[in-house]
mmCIF file of C-alpha atoms and ligand atoms in Angstrom:
data_model
loop_
_atom_site.group_PDB
_atom_site.id
_atom_site.type_symbol
_atom_site.label_atom_id
_atom_site.label_comp_id
_atom_site.label_asym_id
_atom_site.label_seq_id
_atom_site.Cartn_x
_atom_site.Cartn_y
_atom_site.Cartn_z
ATOM 1 C CA MET A 1 -0.024 -0.009 -0.073
ATOM 2 C CA LEU A 2 1.128 3.554 -0.655
ATOM 3 C CA LYS A 3 2.071 5.623 2.342
ATOM 4 C CA SER A 4 -0.402 8.305 1.459
ATOM 5 C CA ASP A 5 -3.089 5.702 1.054
ATOM 6 C CA SER A 6 -2.556 4.226 4.481
ATOM 7 C CA LYS A 7 -3.061 7.674 5.967
ATOM 8 C CA ASN A 8 -6.302 7.994 4.187
ATOM 9 C CA GLN A 9 -7.043 4.416 5.155
ATOM 10 C CA LYS A 10 -7.818 3.498 1.602
ATOM 11 C CA VAL A 11 -7.686 -0.104 0.496
ATOM 12 C CA ARG A 12 -8.090 -1.337 -3.071
ATOM 13 C CA PHE A 13 -8.852 -4.866 -4.226
ATOM 14 C CA ILE A 14 -9.745 -6.636 -7.315
ATOM 15 C CA HIS A 15 -12.849 -8.783 -7.589
ATOM 16 C CA ALA A 16 -12.795 -11.300 -10.484
ATOM 17 C CA SER A 17 -14.464 -14.634 -11.027
ATOM 18 C CA ASP A 18 -15.055 -17.622 -13.354
ATOM 19 C CA ILE A 19 -11.685 -17.492 -15.152
ATOM 20 C CA HIS A 20 -12.216 -21.189 -16.271
ATOM 21 C CA LEU A 21 -8.587 -22.036 -16.865
ATOM 22 C CA GLY A 22 -8.198 -24.979 -19.130
ATOM 23 C CA THR A 23 -11.082 -24.136 -21.396
ATOM 24 C CA GLY A 24 -10.367 -25.116 -25.002
ATOM 25 C CA GLN A 25 -7.120 -26.771 -24.271
ATOM 26 C CA TYR A 26 -8.050 -29.857 -26.309
ATOM 27 C CA GLN A 27 -9.589 -28.163 -29.180
ATOM 28 C CA SER A 28 -7.664 -24.909 -29.643
ATOM 29 C CA PRO A 29 -4.377 -24.163 -27.926
ATOM 30 C CA ILE A 30 -4.456 -20.548 -29.048
ATOM 31 C CA ARG A 31 -7.985 -20.034 -27.730
ATOM 32 C CA SER A 32 -7.050 -21.669 -24.378
ATOM 33 C CA ASP A 33 -4.270 -19.149 -23.903
ATOM 34 C CA ASP A 34 -7.002 -16.483 -23.695
ATOM 35 C CA PHE A 35 -7.927 -17.939 -20.344
ATOM 36 C CA LEU A 36 -4.469 -17.895 -19.139
ATOM 37 C CA ASN A 37 -4.082 -14.341 -20.399
ATOM 38 C CA VAL A 38 -7.109 -13.294 -18.350
ATOM 39 C CA LEU A 39 -5.365 -14.514 -15.181
ATOM 40 C CA LYS A 40 -2.122 -12.823 -16.237
ATOM 41 C CA GLY A 41 -4.133 -9.598 -16.966
ATOM 42 C CA ILE A 42 -5.609 -9.577 -13.587
ATOM 43 C CA LEU A 43 -2.315 -10.081 -11.886
ATOM 44 C CA ASP A 44 -0.693 -7.339 -13.894
ATOM 45 C CA LEU A 45 -3.581 -4.973 -13.126
ATOM 46 C CA ALA A 46 -3.284 -5.809 -9.348
ATOM 47 C CA ILE A 47 0.388 -4.482 -9.528
ATOM 48 C CA THR A 48 -0.430 -1.302 -11.632
ATOM 49 C CA LYS A 49 -3.460 -0.433 -9.393
ATOM 50 C CA LYS A 50 -1.519 -1.208 -6.180
ATOM 51 C CA VAL A 51 -4.293 -3.403 -4.774
ATOM 52 C CA LYS A 52 -4.033 -5.066 -1.382
ATOM 53 C CA PHE A 53 -5.538 -8.433 -2.384
ATOM 54 C CA ILE A 54 -7.351 -10.211 -5.200
ATOM 55 C CA LEU A 55 -10.567 -12.086 -4.845
ATOM 56 C CA LEU A 56 -11.429 -14.917 -7.131
ATOM 57 C CA GLY A 57 -15.072 -16.044 -6.803
ATOM 58 C CA GLY A 58 -14.622 -19.683 -7.915
ATOM 59 C CA ASP A 59 -14.483 -21.602 -11.258
ATOM 60 C CA VAL A 60 -10.890 -20.576 -11.428
ATOM 61 C CA PHE A 61 -10.436 -23.843 -13.367
ATOM 62 C CA SER A 62 -12.893 -25.337 -15.931
ATOM 63 C CA SER A 63 -12.403 -28.933 -14.839
ATOM 64 C CA LEU A 64 -10.018 -31.366 -13.186
ATOM 65 C CA ASP A 65 -8.607 -32.318 -16.498
ATOM 66 C CA LEU A 66 -5.634 -30.013 -17.196
ATOM 67 C CA LEU A 67 -2.679 -30.456 -19.521
ATOM 68 C CA PRO A 68 0.793 -30.123 -17.883
ATOM 69 C CA GLU A 69 1.677 -27.182 -20.321
ATOM 70 C CA GLN A 70 -1.275 -25.190 -18.897
ATOM 71 C CA LEU A 71 -0.489 -25.956 -15.303
ATOM 72 C CA THR A 72 3.142 -25.113 -15.796
ATOM 73 C CA ARG A 73 2.289 -21.740 -17.127
ATOM 74 C CA ILE A 74 -0.298 -21.064 -14.336
ATOM 75 C CA VAL A 75 2.268 -21.969 -11.652
ATOM 76 C CA ARG A 76 4.937 -19.854 -13.370
ATOM 77 C CA ASN A 77 2.577 -16.836 -13.541
ATOM 78 C CA LEU A 78 1.567 -17.052 -9.981
ATOM 79 C CA LYS A 79 5.230 -17.570 -8.813
ATOM 80 C CA ASP A 80 6.430 -14.610 -10.854
ATOM 81 C CA PHE A 81 3.582 -12.507 -9.257
ATOM 82 C CA LYS A 82 4.498 -13.600 -5.758
ATOM 83 C CA GLU A 83 8.098 -12.801 -6.318
ATOM 84 C CA LYS A 84 7.552 -9.501 -8.031
ATOM 85 C CA THR A 85 5.175 -8.238 -5.334
ATOM 86 C CA HIS A 86 7.225 -9.762 -2.388
ATOM 87 C CA ASN A 87 4.139 -11.727 -1.462
ATOM 88 C CA SER A 88 2.377 -8.443 -0.581
ATOM 89 C CA ILE A 89 -0.806 -8.964 -2.647
ATOM 90 C CA LYS A 90 -2.638 -12.026 -1.434
ATOM 91 C CA ILE A 91 -4.836 -13.991 -3.916
ATOM 92 C CA ILE A 92 -7.972 -15.215 -2.038
ATOM 93 C CA THR A 93 -10.080 -17.805 -3.615
ATOM 94 C CA ILE A 94 -13.003 -20.177 -3.186
ATOM 95 C CA GLU A 95 -13.878 -23.382 -5.131
ATOM 96 C CA GLY A 96 -16.619 -23.058 -7.612
ATOM 97 C CA ASN A 97 -18.721 -25.940 -8.993
ATOM 98 C CA HIS A 98 -16.262 -26.390 -11.867
ATOM 99 C CA ASP A 99 -13.287 -26.547 -9.534
ATOM 100 C CA ILE A 100 -14.693 -29.433 -7.643
ATOM 101 C CA ARG A 101 -16.274 -31.428 -10.448
ATOM 102 C CA LYS A 102 -16.920 -34.940 -9.620
ATOM 103 C CA TYR A 103 -15.905 -36.411 -12.899
ATOM 104 C CA SER A 104 -12.738 -36.624 -14.873
ATOM 105 C CA ARG A 105 -12.399 -38.210 -18.392
ATOM 106 C CA GLY A 106 -15.950 -39.707 -17.801
ATOM 107 C CA ALA A 107 -15.112 -41.458 -14.569
ATOM 108 C CA ARG A 108 -16.394 -40.532 -11.093
ATOM 109 C CA ILE A 109 -13.826 -39.041 -8.694
ATOM 110 C CA LEU A 110 -14.132 -40.494 -5.295
ATOM 111 C CA ARG A 111 -11.910 -38.126 -3.286
ATOM 112 C CA ARG A 112 -12.823 -34.428 -3.296
ATOM 113 C CA GLN A 113 -9.934 -32.410 -4.914
ATOM 114 C CA SER A 114 -9.186 -29.321 -6.887
ATOM 115 C CA TRP A 115 -6.351 -27.622 -8.621
ATOM 116 C CA LEU A 116 -6.875 -24.673 -6.226
ATOM 117 C CA ARG A 117 -5.842 -26.893 -3.309
ATOM 118 C CA PHE A 118 -2.737 -27.823 -5.193
ATOM 119 C CA LEU A 119 -1.893 -24.182 -5.804
ATOM 120 C CA GLN A 120 -2.523 -23.528 -2.102
ATOM 121 C CA GLU A 121 -0.148 -26.362 -1.248
ATOM 122 C CA LEU A 122 2.524 -24.401 -3.127
ATOM 123 C CA ASP A 123 1.644 -21.304 -1.199
ATOM 124 C CA LEU A 124 0.595 -19.495 -4.365
ATOM 125 C CA LEU A 125 -2.956 -18.654 -3.128
ATOM 126 C CA ILE A 126 -5.293 -18.790 -0.137
ATOM 127 C CA LEU A 127 -8.346 -21.023 -0.405
ATOM 128 C CA LEU A 128 -11.209 -20.171 2.084
ATOM 129 C CA ASP A 129 -13.476 -22.976 3.213
ATOM 130 C CA ILE A 130 -15.791 -23.967 5.948
ATOM 131 C CA ASN A 131 -17.060 -27.167 7.411
ATOM 132 C CA PRO A 132 -20.769 -26.643 7.009
ATOM 133 C CA ASP A 133 -21.616 -28.966 9.883
ATOM 134 C CA ALA A 134 -19.366 -27.027 12.430
ATOM 135 C CA PRO A 135 -21.155 -25.177 15.204
ATOM 136 C CA THR A 136 -22.068 -21.633 14.115
ATOM 137 C CA GLU A 137 -19.638 -19.870 16.372
ATOM 138 C CA ASN A 138 -16.726 -21.945 14.777
ATOM 139 C CA LEU A 139 -18.082 -21.921 11.199
ATOM 140 C CA PHE A 140 -15.591 -19.456 9.940
ATOM 141 C CA GLN A 141 -12.192 -20.425 11.477
ATOM 142 C CA THR A 142 -9.404 -17.884 11.107
ATOM 143 C CA TYR A 143 -7.096 -18.874 8.253
ATOM 144 C CA ASP A 144 -4.017 -20.619 9.417
ATOM 145 C CA TYR A 145 -1.038 -20.361 6.987
ATOM 146 C CA LYS A 146 0.575 -23.374 8.421
ATOM 147 C CA THR A 147 -2.315 -25.839 8.214
ATOM 148 C CA LYS A 148 -3.719 -23.856 5.216
ATOM 149 C CA ARG A 149 -7.220 -24.095 6.711
ATOM 150 C CA GLY A 150 -9.843 -21.558 7.518
ATOM 151 C CA GLY A 151 -12.861 -19.737 6.324
ATOM 152 C CA LYS A 152 -11.958 -16.103 7.119
ATOM 153 C CA ILE A 153 -8.900 -13.971 6.757
ATOM 154 C CA ARG A 154 -8.167 -10.396 7.883
ATOM 155 C CA ILE A 155 -6.071 -8.025 5.832
ATOM 156 C CA GLY A 156 -5.780 -4.673 7.470
ATOM 157 C CA ASN A 157 -9.242 -3.165 7.942
ATOM 158 C CA VAL A 158 -10.843 -5.891 5.896
ATOM 159 C CA THR A 159 -12.199 -9.358 6.827
ATOM 160 C CA ILE A 160 -12.929 -11.774 4.069
ATOM 161 C CA TYR A 161 -15.237 -14.725 4.725
ATOM 162 C CA GLY A 162 -15.562 -17.458 2.155
ATOM 163 C CA SER A 163 -16.676 -21.011 1.449
ATOM 164 C CA SER A 164 -16.484 -23.409 -1.338
ATOM 165 C CA TYR A 165 -19.507 -23.818 -3.623
ATOM 166 C CA LEU A 166 -22.370 -25.146 -1.396
ATOM 167 C CA GLY A 167 -24.698 -26.281 -4.064
ATOM 168 C CA ARG A 168 -28.280 -26.846 -3.013
ATOM 169 C CA LYS A 169 -27.164 -26.409 0.599
ATOM 170 C CA ALA A 170 -26.318 -22.793 0.114
ATOM 171 C CA GLU A 171 -29.846 -21.405 0.498
ATOM 172 C CA GLU A 172 -30.510 -23.182 3.771
ATOM 173 C CA MET A 173 -26.964 -22.308 4.961
ATOM 174 C CA LEU A 174 -27.351 -18.530 4.625
ATOM 175 C CA PRO A 175 -28.881 -17.850 8.118
ATOM 176 C CA LYS A 176 -26.038 -19.853 9.707
ATOM 177 C CA ILE A 177 -23.423 -18.022 7.489
ATOM 178 C CA ARG A 178 -24.948 -14.757 8.680
ATOM 179 C CA THR A 179 -24.726 -15.680 12.272
ATOM 180 C CA GLY A 180 -21.224 -16.954 11.789
ATOM 181 C CA ILE A 181 -19.999 -13.567 10.630
ATOM 182 C CA SER A 182 -18.665 -11.479 13.466
ATOM 183 C CA GLN A 183 -20.212 -8.026 13.952
ATOM 184 C CA SER A 184 -17.746 -6.788 16.492
ATOM 185 C CA ASP A 185 -14.510 -6.710 14.488
ATOM 186 C CA GLY A 186 -15.254 -3.241 13.210
ATOM 187 C CA THR A 187 -13.820 -4.230 9.848
ATOM 188 C CA PHE A 188 -15.127 -3.913 6.285
ATOM 189 C CA ASN A 189 -16.660 -7.363 5.872
ATOM 190 C CA ILE A 190 -16.569 -9.291 2.574
ATOM 191 C CA LEU A 191 -18.270 -12.577 1.886
ATOM 192 C CA LEU A 192 -16.925 -14.558 -1.053
ATOM 193 C CA GLN A 193 -19.580 -17.034 -2.370
ATOM 194 C CA HIS A 194 -20.115 -18.980 -5.590
ATOM 195 C CA PHE A 195 -23.922 -18.683 -6.270
ATOM 196 C CA GLY A 196 -26.201 -16.623 -8.454
ATOM 197 C CA ILE A 197 -29.088 -14.405 -7.441
ATOM 198 C CA LYS A 198 -32.335 -15.881 -8.943
ATOM 199 C CA GLY A 199 -33.723 -13.812 -11.965
ATOM 200 C CA GLN A 200 -30.312 -12.283 -12.943
ATOM 201 C CA MET A 201 -30.084 -14.865 -15.703
ATOM 202 C CA LYS A 202 -33.171 -16.336 -17.263
ATOM 203 C CA ASN A 203 -33.732 -20.149 -16.537
ATOM 204 C CA VAL A 204 -30.548 -20.523 -14.484
ATOM 205 C CA PRO A 205 -31.036 -21.784 -10.907
ATOM 206 C CA GLY A 206 -30.171 -19.228 -8.213
ATOM 207 C CA ILE A 207 -30.966 -18.108 -4.688
ATOM 208 C CA PRO A 208 -33.955 -15.648 -4.313
ATOM 209 C CA PHE A 209 -32.837 -12.150 -3.292
ATOM 210 C CA TYR A 210 -35.005 -12.037 -0.153
ATOM 211 C CA LYS A 211 -33.092 -15.002 1.329
ATOM 212 C CA VAL A 212 -29.702 -13.190 0.648
ATOM 213 C CA ARG A 213 -30.930 -9.747 1.889
ATOM 214 C CA PRO A 214 -30.536 -10.565 5.712
ATOM 215 C CA LEU A 215 -26.677 -10.696 5.147
ATOM 216 C CA GLN A 216 -26.551 -7.067 4.458
ATOM 217 C CA ASP A 217 -26.405 -6.138 8.168
ATOM 218 C CA ARG A 218 -23.278 -8.227 8.581
ATOM 219 C CA ILE A 219 -21.337 -7.708 5.340
ATOM 220 C CA ASN A 220 -20.440 -4.629 3.331
ATOM 221 C CA TYR A 221 -19.672 -6.363 0.081
ATOM 222 C CA LEU A 222 -21.099 -9.641 -1.198
ATOM 223 C CA ALA A 223 -18.387 -10.895 -3.724
ATOM 224 C CA LEU A 224 -20.111 -13.369 -5.971
ATOM 225 C CA GLY A 225 -19.144 -15.655 -8.830
ATOM 226 C CA HIS A 226 -21.024 -18.360 -10.808
ATOM 227 C CA TYR A 227 -23.189 -16.538 -13.389
ATOM 228 C CA HIS A 228 -21.043 -15.494 -16.224
ATOM 229 C CA LEU A 229 -23.058 -12.393 -16.898
ATOM 230 C CA GLN A 230 -22.123 -9.291 -14.804
ATOM 231 C CA TYR A 231 -24.651 -7.688 -12.396
ATOM 232 C CA LYS A 232 -24.683 -5.533 -9.277
ATOM 233 C CA ILE A 233 -27.643 -5.306 -6.751
ATOM 234 C CA GLY A 234 -28.391 -2.558 -4.168
ATOM 235 C CA GLY A 235 -24.825 -1.286 -3.862
ATOM 236 C CA TRP A 236 -23.626 -4.320 -1.910
ATOM 237 C CA ILE A 237 -23.938 -7.384 -4.129
ATOM 238 C CA PHE A 238 -21.458 -7.728 -6.882
ATOM 239 C CA ASN A 239 -20.950 -10.336 -9.658
ATOM 240 C CA PRO A 240 -18.254 -9.503 -12.209
ATOM 241 C CA GLY A 241 -19.063 -12.142 -14.710
ATOM 242 C CA SER A 242 -16.572 -14.475 -16.288
ATOM 243 C CA GLY A 243 -13.149 -13.516 -17.507
ATOM 244 C CA GLU A 244 -13.753 -14.662 -21.085
ATOM 245 C CA ALA A 245 -16.751 -16.038 -22.925
ATOM 246 C CA VAL A 246 -16.723 -19.760 -22.061
ATOM 247 C CA SER A 247 -19.295 -20.687 -24.709
ATOM 248 C CA SER A 248 -20.709 -19.107 -27.810
ATOM 249 C CA VAL A 249 -23.962 -18.013 -26.139
ATOM 250 C CA GLU A 250 -21.934 -15.859 -23.798
ATOM 251 C CA SER A 251 -20.212 -14.038 -26.565
ATOM 252 C CA ASN A 252 -22.326 -10.825 -26.016
ATOM 253 C CA TYR A 253 -22.459 -10.970 -22.272
ATOM 254 C CA LYS A 254 -21.374 -8.041 -20.131
ATOM 255 C CA ARG A 255 -18.329 -9.186 -18.116
ATOM 256 C CA GLY A 256 -15.118 -7.945 -16.657
ATOM 257 C CA ILE A 257 -13.649 -7.432 -13.225
ATOM 258 C CA PHE A 258 -14.290 -4.845 -10.399
ATOM 259 C CA LEU A 259 -11.670 -2.626 -8.968
ATOM 260 C CA VAL A 260 -12.957 -1.612 -5.552
ATOM 261 C CA GLU A 261 -11.635 1.180 -3.311
ATOM 262 C CA ILE A 262 -12.627 1.218 0.322
ATOM 263 C CA ASN A 263 -12.497 4.513 2.308
ATOM 264 C CA LYS A 264 -12.977 4.661 5.998
ATOM 265 C CA GLU A 265 -15.069 7.702 6.590
ATOM 266 C CA SER A 266 -14.744 8.092 10.330
ATOM 267 C CA ASP A 267 -13.005 6.316 13.194
ATOM 268 C CA LYS A 268 -16.109 6.317 15.139
ATOM 269 C CA GLY A 269 -18.851 3.796 14.237
ATOM 270 C CA ASN A 270 -16.766 1.992 11.728
ATOM 271 C CA LYS A 271 -18.393 3.638 8.790
ATOM 272 C CA PHE A 272 -16.973 2.654 5.447
ATOM 273 C CA SER A 273 -17.670 3.764 2.019
ATOM 274 C CA PHE A 274 -16.490 2.320 -1.243
ATOM 275 C CA ASP A 275 -16.297 2.852 -4.975
ATOM 276 C CA VAL A 276 -16.564 0.066 -7.485
ATOM 277 C CA ARG A 277 -15.013 0.608 -10.972
ATOM 278 C CA ASN A 278 -15.910 -1.861 -13.728
ATOM 279 C CA ILE A 279 -12.752 -2.798 -15.748
ATOM 280 C CA THR A 280 -13.447 -4.513 -19.090
ATOM 281 C CA LEU A 281 -10.716 -7.006 -20.086
ATOM 282 C CA LYS A 282 -9.475 -7.314 -23.602
ATOM 283 C CA ASN A 283 -11.446 -10.358 -24.638
ATOM 284 C CA ARG A 284 -11.323 -12.354 -27.852
ATOM 285 C CA GLU A 285 -13.487 -10.974 -30.555
ATOM 286 C CA HIS A 286 -16.432 -13.185 -31.643
ATOM 287 C CA LEU A 287 -17.464 -12.911 -35.209
ATOM 288 C CA TRP A 288 -20.879 -14.194 -36.319
ATOM 289 C CA TYR A 289 -21.165 -14.515 -40.009
ATOM 290 C CA THR A 290 -24.158 -15.857 -42.006
ATOM 291 C CA ILE A 291 -23.841 -17.262 -45.508
ATOM 292 C CA TYR A 292 -26.904 -17.923 -47.579
ATOM 293 C CA PHE A 293 -26.898 -20.724 -50.113
ATOM 294 C CA PRO A 294 -28.702 -19.462 -53.159
ATOM 295 C CA GLN A 295 -29.032 -22.842 -54.897
ATOM 296 C CA ILE A 296 -28.828 -26.585 -54.192
ATOM 297 C CA PHE A 297 -25.219 -27.557 -53.945
ATOM 298 C CA GLN A 298 -24.473 -31.009 -55.243
ATOM 299 C CA THR A 299 -20.921 -31.525 -53.884
ATOM 300 C CA GLU A 300 -18.799 -30.539 -50.926
ATOM 301 C CA ASN A 301 -16.354 -28.817 -53.164
ATOM 302 C CA GLU A 302 -19.052 -26.486 -54.442
ATOM 303 C CA ILE A 303 -19.823 -25.607 -50.952
ATOM 304 C CA ILE A 304 -16.186 -25.057 -49.899
ATOM 305 C CA SER A 305 -15.434 -22.798 -52.899
ATOM 306 C CA PHE A 306 -18.728 -20.803 -52.368
ATOM 307 C CA ILE A 307 -17.932 -20.253 -48.726
ATOM 308 C CA ASN A 308 -14.305 -19.382 -49.641
ATOM 309 C CA GLU A 309 -15.389 -16.620 -51.961
ATOM 310 C CA LYS A 310 -17.734 -15.122 -49.416
ATOM 311 C CA LEU A 311 -15.057 -15.325 -46.686
ATOM 312 C CA ILE A 312 -12.467 -13.718 -49.028
ATOM 313 C CA LYS A 313 -14.815 -10.772 -49.384
ATOM 314 C CA LYS A 314 -15.536 -10.569 -45.718
ATOM 315 C CA PHE A 315 -11.926 -10.762 -44.568
ATOM 316 C CA SER A 316 -10.256 -8.740 -47.403
ATOM 317 C CA ASN A 317 -11.626 -5.624 -45.641
ATOM 318 C CA ASP A 318 -10.491 -6.816 -42.254
ATOM 319 C CA ILE A 319 -7.059 -7.755 -43.447
ATOM 320 C CA GLU A 320 -6.598 -4.511 -45.307
ATOM 321 C CA ASN A 321 -7.865 -2.092 -42.538
ATOM 322 C CA ARG A 322 -6.307 -3.910 -39.541
ATOM 323 C CA ILE A 323 -3.042 -5.605 -38.831
ATOM 324 C CA LEU A 324 -4.223 -8.695 -37.021
ATOM 325 C CA THR A 325 -1.716 -10.831 -35.027
ATOM 326 C CA PRO A 326 -2.616 -14.439 -34.367
ATOM 327 C CA SER A 327 -3.508 -13.346 -30.772
ATOM 328 C CA GLN A 328 -6.143 -10.932 -32.174
ATOM 329 C CA ASN A 329 -7.825 -13.217 -34.715
ATOM 330 C CA PRO A 330 -11.541 -13.714 -33.961
ATOM 331 C CA ILE A 331 -13.421 -16.742 -33.187
ATOM 332 C CA LEU A 332 -15.712 -17.283 -36.250
ATOM 333 C CA TYR A 333 -19.149 -18.622 -35.955
ATOM 334 C CA LEU A 334 -20.406 -19.450 -39.410
ATOM 335 C CA VAL A 335 -24.163 -19.904 -39.797
ATOM 336 C CA LEU A 336 -25.180 -21.558 -43.006
ATOM 337 C CA ARG A 337 -28.616 -20.746 -44.301
ATOM 338 C CA GLY A 338 -30.695 -20.761 -47.449
ATOM 339 C CA ILE A 339 -31.272 -23.750 -49.571
ATOM 340 C CA LYS A 340 -30.231 -27.116 -48.053
ATOM 341 C CA PRO A 341 -27.452 -28.969 -49.862
ATOM 342 C CA LEU A 342 -28.468 -32.255 -51.443
ATOM 343 C CA PHE A 343 -26.205 -34.260 -49.106
ATOM 344 C CA SER A 344 -26.632 -31.976 -46.107
ATOM 345 C CA GLY A 345 -26.613 -34.958 -43.733
ATOM 346 C CA ASN A 346 -23.250 -36.000 -44.745
ATOM 347 C CA LEU A 347 -21.547 -32.545 -45.051
ATOM 348 C CA ASP A 348 -18.040 -33.018 -43.512
ATOM 349 C CA LEU A 349 -17.920 -29.984 -41.206
ATOM 350 C CA LYS A 350 -14.411 -30.914 -40.018
ATOM 351 C CA LEU A 351 -13.192 -30.671 -43.577
ATOM 352 C CA LEU A 352 -14.821 -27.374 -43.984
ATOM 353 C CA GLN A 353 -13.448 -26.026 -40.684
ATOM 354 C CA ASP A 354 -9.959 -27.089 -41.461
ATOM 355 C CA SER A 355 -10.010 -25.452 -44.994
ATOM 356 C CA ILE A 356 -11.224 -22.199 -43.422
ATOM 357 C CA LEU A 357 -8.678 -22.353 -40.553
ATOM 358 C CA LYS A 358 -5.925 -22.793 -43.105
ATOM 359 C CA LYS A 359 -6.910 -19.785 -45.263
ATOM 360 C CA PHE A 360 -8.405 -17.174 -42.934
ATOM 361 C CA PRO A 361 -7.255 -15.192 -39.918
ATOM 362 C CA VAL A 362 -9.470 -16.891 -37.405
ATOM 363 C CA VAL A 363 -8.445 -18.638 -34.134
ATOM 364 C CA SER A 364 -11.287 -21.250 -34.200
ATOM 365 C CA ILE A 365 -14.485 -21.811 -35.970
ATOM 366 C CA ARG A 366 -17.901 -23.270 -35.315
ATOM 367 C CA ILE A 367 -20.334 -24.067 -38.070
ATOM 368 C CA TYR A 368 -24.195 -24.083 -37.596
ATOM 369 C CA GLU A 369 -26.305 -25.406 -40.305
ATOM 370 C CA LYS A 370 -29.743 -23.636 -40.266
ATOM 371 C CA TYR A 371 -31.144 -24.130 -43.742
ATOM 372 C CA VAL A 372 -34.489 -22.436 -43.744
ATOM 373 C CA GLU A 373 -35.893 -20.105 -46.364
ATOM 374 C CA LYS A 374 -37.595 -17.779 -43.949
ATOM 375 C CA ILE A 375 -35.477 -14.918 -42.630
ATOM 376 C CA LYS A 376 -35.702 -15.008 -38.796
ATOM 377 C CA THR A 377 -34.597 -12.901 -35.892
ATOM 378 C CA LEU A 378 -31.050 -12.858 -34.504
ATOM 379 C CA GLU A 379 -32.032 -15.378 -31.730
ATOM 380 C CA THR A 380 -32.351 -18.124 -34.206
ATOM 381 C CA TYR A 381 -28.677 -17.768 -34.889
ATOM 382 C CA ILE A 382 -27.906 -19.064 -31.522
ATOM 383 C CA PRO A 383 -28.315 -22.749 -31.615
ATOM 384 C CA ASN A 384 -30.678 -24.246 -29.043
ATOM 385 C CA ASN A 385 -28.315 -27.108 -28.378
ATOM 386 C CA ASN A 386 -25.819 -24.836 -26.656
ATOM 387 C CA ILE A 387 -25.690 -25.737 -23.046
ATOM 388 C CA LEU A 388 -25.102 -22.905 -20.587
ATOM 389 C CA ASN A 389 -21.662 -23.800 -19.081
ATOM 390 C CA ILE A 390 -21.738 -21.716 -15.883
HETATM 391 MN MN1 MN B 1 -18.506 -20.723 -13.999
#
């Protein structure tokens, strides 16, 4: 912390969530770098903005399956960060549902584990957790750096409480969590949780707001993760959204990270005020492009050359007007519409994808076949078989 800041009792922190490291590692190594770059971007920002700590609201990893190359780079980034900052900026995390997935490569995992626990073992981050069955007064144990256990940690004037993803238990646990949070510390209280507030995302399970509301008398800032869409409620509930779009339906979601600055207003009564700034990360561009087939194509080659022509036109402008590096190439979503090819059931999409990837500046491509004559609204471009991956 800056000296002048400590006089003013200002504390800054970053609240990010749902980075989903490991996404795309099997399909597109370049795309999977985007998720690593989000982590790197957050760490760099923490240094330039001189924050005191970083909160990660779960789903730091996308699954238990992680290639060594990815893990090596994650560990290296965290080590570099720790060294560069002389361990002065703590990274405080909780496990989200993706971090503690029960399956790996199709088989059920019997022992609970996560990559976050592994990173904690290397002293690269702090993982908060509780034993939900502990008596209320012991629910949030003070974090012990030796045993690497505990559900609360104090950093200066701030106390951070947190637990792993509680699933369906979360809703019924809230009154206990509320009682377990100390009122007498006189600190700025943050609760780090991995759940969504019902209604913020259509048709996605969440906890109703009225069940969360009683927490407000114990905590100043409810730091959430889980929903990949950004939202804020009532000046005390904050969900930054995911670091990157994890699936195509998320490509137009509002997302980013929050840079929060806490000011202590007076020494009496422990009154705090805080500002929340939304910082948008440099995400990969998503390009939706529709091609209409004006006639019945008889062969695959006809289709490939037709699509090629269209894409040359589409990208010639882009290539002329912008100098794209591989790291800036967009993800292409190609929607095929118009008249159905004769052999549409057997159209080799992989062949088509490979030919496009070879010729055009795109990082990855997905093709949707929507052969209908009627012109429909934008919603129909988004395939209904796309599962929300929150
Ligand atoms: Mn998630």
